[in-house]
GROMACS .gro file of C-alpha atoms in nm:
model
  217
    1UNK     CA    1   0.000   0.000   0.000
    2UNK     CA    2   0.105   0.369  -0.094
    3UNK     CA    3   0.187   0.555   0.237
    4UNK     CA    4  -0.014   0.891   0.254
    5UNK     CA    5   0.171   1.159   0.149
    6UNK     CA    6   0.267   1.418   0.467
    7UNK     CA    7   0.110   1.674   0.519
    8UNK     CA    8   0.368   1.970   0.428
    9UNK     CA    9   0.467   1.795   0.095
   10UNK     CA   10   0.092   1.810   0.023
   11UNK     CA   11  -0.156   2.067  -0.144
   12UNK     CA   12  -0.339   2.112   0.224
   13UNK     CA   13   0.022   2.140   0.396
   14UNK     CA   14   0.122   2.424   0.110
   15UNK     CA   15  -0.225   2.557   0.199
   16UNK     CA   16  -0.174   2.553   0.590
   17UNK     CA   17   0.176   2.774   0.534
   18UNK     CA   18  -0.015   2.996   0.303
   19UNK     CA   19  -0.302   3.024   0.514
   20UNK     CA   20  -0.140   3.117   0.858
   21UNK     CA   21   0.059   3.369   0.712
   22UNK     CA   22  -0.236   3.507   0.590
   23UNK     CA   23  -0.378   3.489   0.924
   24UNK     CA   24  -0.056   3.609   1.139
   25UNK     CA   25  -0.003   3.878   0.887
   26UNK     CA   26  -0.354   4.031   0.953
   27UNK     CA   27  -0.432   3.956   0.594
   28UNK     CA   28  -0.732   3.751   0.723
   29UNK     CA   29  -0.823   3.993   1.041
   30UNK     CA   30  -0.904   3.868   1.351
   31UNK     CA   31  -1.308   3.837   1.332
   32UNK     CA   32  -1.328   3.758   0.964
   33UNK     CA   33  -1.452   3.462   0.866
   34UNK     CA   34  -1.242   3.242   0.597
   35UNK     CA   35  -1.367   3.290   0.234
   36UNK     CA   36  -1.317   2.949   0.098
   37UNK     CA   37  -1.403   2.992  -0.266
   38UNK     CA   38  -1.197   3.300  -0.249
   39UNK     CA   39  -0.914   3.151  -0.053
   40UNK     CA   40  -0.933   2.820  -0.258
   41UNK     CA   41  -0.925   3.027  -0.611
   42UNK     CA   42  -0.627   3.202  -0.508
   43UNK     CA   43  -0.419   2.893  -0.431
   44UNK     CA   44  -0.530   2.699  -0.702
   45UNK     CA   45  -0.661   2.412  -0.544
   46UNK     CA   46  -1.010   2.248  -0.445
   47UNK     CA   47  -1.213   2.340  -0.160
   48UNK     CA   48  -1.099   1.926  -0.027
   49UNK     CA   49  -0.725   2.029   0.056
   50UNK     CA   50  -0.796   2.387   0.157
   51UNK     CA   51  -1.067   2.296   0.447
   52UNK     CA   52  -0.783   2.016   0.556
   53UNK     CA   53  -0.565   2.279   0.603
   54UNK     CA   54  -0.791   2.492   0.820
   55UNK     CA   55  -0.891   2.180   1.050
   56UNK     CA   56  -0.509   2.140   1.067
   57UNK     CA   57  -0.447   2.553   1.164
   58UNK     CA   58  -0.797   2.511   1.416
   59UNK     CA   59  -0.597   2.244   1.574
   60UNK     CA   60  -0.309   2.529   1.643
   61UNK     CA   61  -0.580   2.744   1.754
   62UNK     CA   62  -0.519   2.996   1.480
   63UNK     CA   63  -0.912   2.946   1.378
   64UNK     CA   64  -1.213   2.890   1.534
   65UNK     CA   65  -1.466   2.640   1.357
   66UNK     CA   66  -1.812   2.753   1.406
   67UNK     CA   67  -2.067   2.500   1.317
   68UNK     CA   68  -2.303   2.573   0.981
   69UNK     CA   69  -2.113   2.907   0.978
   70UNK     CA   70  -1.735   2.857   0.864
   71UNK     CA   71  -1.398   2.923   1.007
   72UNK     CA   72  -1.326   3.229   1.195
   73UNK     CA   73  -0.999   3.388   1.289
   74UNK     CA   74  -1.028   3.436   1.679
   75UNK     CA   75  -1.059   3.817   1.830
   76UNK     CA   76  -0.838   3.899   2.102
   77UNK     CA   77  -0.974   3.937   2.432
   78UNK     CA   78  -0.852   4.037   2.789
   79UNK     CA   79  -0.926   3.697   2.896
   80UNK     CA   80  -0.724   3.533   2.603
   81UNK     CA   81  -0.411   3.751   2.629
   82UNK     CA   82  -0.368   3.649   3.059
   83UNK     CA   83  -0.395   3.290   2.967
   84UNK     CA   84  -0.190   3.271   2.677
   85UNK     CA   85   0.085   3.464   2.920
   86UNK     CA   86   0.060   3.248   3.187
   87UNK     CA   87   0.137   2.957   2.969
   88UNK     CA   88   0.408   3.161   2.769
   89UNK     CA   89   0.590   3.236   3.075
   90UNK     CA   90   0.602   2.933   3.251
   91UNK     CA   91   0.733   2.727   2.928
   92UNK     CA   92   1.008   3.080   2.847
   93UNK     CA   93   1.101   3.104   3.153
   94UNK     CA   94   1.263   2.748   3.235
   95UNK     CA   95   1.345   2.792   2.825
   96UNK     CA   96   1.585   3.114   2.917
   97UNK     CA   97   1.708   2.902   3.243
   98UNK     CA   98   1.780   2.635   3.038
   99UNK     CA   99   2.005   2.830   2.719
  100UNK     CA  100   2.171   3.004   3.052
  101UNK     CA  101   2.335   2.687   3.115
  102UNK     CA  102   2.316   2.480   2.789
  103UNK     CA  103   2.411   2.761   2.485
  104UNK     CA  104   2.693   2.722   2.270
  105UNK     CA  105   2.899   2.991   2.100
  106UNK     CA  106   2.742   2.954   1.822
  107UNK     CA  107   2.401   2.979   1.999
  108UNK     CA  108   2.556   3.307   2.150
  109UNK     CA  109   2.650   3.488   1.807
  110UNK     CA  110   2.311   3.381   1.671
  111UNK     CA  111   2.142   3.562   1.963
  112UNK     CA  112   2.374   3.881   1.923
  113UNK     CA  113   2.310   3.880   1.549
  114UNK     CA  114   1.947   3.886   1.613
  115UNK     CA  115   1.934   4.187   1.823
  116UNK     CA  116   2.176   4.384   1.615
  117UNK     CA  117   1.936   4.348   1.292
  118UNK     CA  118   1.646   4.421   1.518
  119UNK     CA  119   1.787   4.764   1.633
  120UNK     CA  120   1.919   4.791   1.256
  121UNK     CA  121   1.556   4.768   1.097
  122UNK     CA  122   1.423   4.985   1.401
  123UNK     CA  123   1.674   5.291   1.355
  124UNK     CA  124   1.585   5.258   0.943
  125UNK     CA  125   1.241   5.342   1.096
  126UNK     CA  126   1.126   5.007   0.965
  127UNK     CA  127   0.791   4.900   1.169
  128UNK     CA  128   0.898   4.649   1.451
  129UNK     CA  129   1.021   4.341   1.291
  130UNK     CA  130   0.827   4.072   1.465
  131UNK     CA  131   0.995   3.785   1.211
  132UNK     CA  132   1.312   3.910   1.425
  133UNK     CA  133   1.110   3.878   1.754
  134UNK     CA  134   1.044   3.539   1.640
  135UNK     CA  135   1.328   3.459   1.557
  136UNK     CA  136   1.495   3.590   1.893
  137UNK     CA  137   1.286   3.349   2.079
  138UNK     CA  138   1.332   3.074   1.882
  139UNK     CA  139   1.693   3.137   1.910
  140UNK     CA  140   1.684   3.099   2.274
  141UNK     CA  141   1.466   2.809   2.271
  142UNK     CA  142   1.709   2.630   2.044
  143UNK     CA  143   2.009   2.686   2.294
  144UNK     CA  144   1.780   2.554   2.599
  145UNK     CA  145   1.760   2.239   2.380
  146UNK     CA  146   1.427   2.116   2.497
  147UNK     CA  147   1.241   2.012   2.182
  148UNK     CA  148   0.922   1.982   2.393
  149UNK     CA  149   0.921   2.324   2.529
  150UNK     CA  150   1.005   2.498   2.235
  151UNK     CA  151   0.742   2.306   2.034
  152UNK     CA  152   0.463   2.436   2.291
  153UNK     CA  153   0.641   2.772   2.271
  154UNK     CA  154   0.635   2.779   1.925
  155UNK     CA  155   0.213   2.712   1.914
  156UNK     CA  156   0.195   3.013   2.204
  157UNK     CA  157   0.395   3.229   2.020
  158UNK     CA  158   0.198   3.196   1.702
  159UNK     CA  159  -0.116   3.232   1.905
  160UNK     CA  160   0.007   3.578   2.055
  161UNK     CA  161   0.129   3.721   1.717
  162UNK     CA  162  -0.223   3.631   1.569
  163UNK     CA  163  -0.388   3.898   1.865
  164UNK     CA  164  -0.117   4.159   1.806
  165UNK     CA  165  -0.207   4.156   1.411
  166UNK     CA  166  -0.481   4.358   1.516
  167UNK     CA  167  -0.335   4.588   1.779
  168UNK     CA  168  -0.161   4.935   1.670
  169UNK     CA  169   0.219   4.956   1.687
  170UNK     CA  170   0.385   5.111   2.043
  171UNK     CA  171   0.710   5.263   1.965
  172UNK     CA  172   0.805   5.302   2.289
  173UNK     CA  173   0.690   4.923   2.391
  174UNK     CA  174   0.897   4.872   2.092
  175UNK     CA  175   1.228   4.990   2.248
  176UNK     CA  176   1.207   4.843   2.562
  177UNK     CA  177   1.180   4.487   2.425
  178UNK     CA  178   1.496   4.545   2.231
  179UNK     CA  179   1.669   4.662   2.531
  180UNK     CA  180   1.505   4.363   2.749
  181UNK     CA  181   1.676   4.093   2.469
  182UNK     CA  182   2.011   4.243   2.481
  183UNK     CA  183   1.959   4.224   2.879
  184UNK     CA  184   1.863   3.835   2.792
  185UNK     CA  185   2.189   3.801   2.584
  186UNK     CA  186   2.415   3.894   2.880
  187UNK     CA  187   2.247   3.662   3.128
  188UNK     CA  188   2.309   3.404   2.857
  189UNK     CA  189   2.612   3.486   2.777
  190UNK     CA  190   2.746   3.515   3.142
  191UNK     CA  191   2.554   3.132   3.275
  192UNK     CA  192   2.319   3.288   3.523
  193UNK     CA  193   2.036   3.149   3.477
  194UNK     CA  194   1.814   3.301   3.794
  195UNK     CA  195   1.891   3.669   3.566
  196UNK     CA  196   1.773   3.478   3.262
  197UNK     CA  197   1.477   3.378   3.397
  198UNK     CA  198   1.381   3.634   3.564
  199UNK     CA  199   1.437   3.889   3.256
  200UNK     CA  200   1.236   3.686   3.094
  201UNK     CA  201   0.960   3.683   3.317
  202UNK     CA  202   0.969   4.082   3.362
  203UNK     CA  203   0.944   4.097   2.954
  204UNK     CA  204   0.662   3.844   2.901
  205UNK     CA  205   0.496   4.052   3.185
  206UNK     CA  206   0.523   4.380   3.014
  207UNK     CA  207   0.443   4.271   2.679
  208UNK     CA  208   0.138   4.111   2.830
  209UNK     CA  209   0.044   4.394   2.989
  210UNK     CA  210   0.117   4.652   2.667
  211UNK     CA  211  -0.113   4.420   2.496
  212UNK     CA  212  -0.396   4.420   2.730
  213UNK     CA  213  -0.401   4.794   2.724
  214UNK     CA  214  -0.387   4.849   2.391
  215UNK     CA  215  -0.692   4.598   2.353
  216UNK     CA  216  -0.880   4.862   2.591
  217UNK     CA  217  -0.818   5.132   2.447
   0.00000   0.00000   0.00000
């Protein structure tokens, strides 16, 4: 018997990339619902694949299947935001006491070439490169080697860019995360984890709290 083909060498895995970057992007905006003839036309493929790939992204929680009505992408909400932080923290917290003790060099100059581009594409007055964000974070997660954290991380993460697709930019919120990952790079860089972690945990719990008052406002 033919194995099955997986799912990111098929038409619904090339449909689930295409499809959350529409989402994270705020292509699709939070509270739309997904066009599927639309969506489906524009990929070139049948409506079979394309609804695979959103049962695959509703998995993620990146939609929200609504029965007799279609897929939704998810509006943020006070509610949301807390508990996606609580989770976030707990997992990038051990993550950044983990790559305290674990990084390599090479883990180091990753992390250092990271921030420098972020504060490069900041000064160019470039809006705030959240690809870099991401890729800061991932960064870290790959020096605490723990493939099970950073794949949780890695769903949160997604989740939380999804709700700021929708919220304005914050300059100054901006800044201060830049300086908070170059405060990150030193505990790394120096082994002390208790800093790590706990510059972690004051980031997560501003950018939590920047998001939560920009959804109020």
């Amino acid at each position: 018997m033919t194995p099955p083909t997986p799912l990111h060498l098929s038409l619904a895995g090339q449909a689930v990339d295409v499809l959350r970057e529409q989402v994270l992007t705020g292509e699709i905006p939070p509270g739309s619902r997904v066009n599927e003839v639309e969506v489906a036309h524009k990929l070139g493929i049948s409506r079979g694949p394309l609804r695979e790939a959103i049962r695959h992204l509703a998995s993620e929680g990146l939609l929200t299947l609504v029965p007799h009505r279609g897929a939704f992408v998810p509006d943020a909400s006070p509610d949301d935001v807390r508990a996606l932080f609580e989770l976030r923290t707990a997992l990038e917290c051990a993550a950044a006491e983990l790559a305290a003790s674990r990084r390599t060099d090479v883990d180091l100059v990753r992390l250092q070439e990271v921030c420098a581009e972020s504060r490069r594409n900041y000064k160019a007055g470039q809006p705030f490169p959240y690809r870099l964000d991401l890729a800061f974070h991932q960064t870290l997660l790959d020096a605490a080697r723990s493939p099970y954290i950073s794949e949780q991380v890695r769903l949160v993460q997604q989740r939380v860019v999804l709700l700021r697709s929708a919220l304005a930019d914050d300059p100054p919120h901006q800044h201060a995360s830049m300086d908070d990952h170059d405060e990150l790079v030193r505990a790394i860089a120096d082994g002390d984890a208790a800093k790590a972690g706990t510059v972690m945990r004051r980031h997560l719990s501003r950018v939590c709290a920047q998001m939560l008052t920009s959804l109020t406002h």
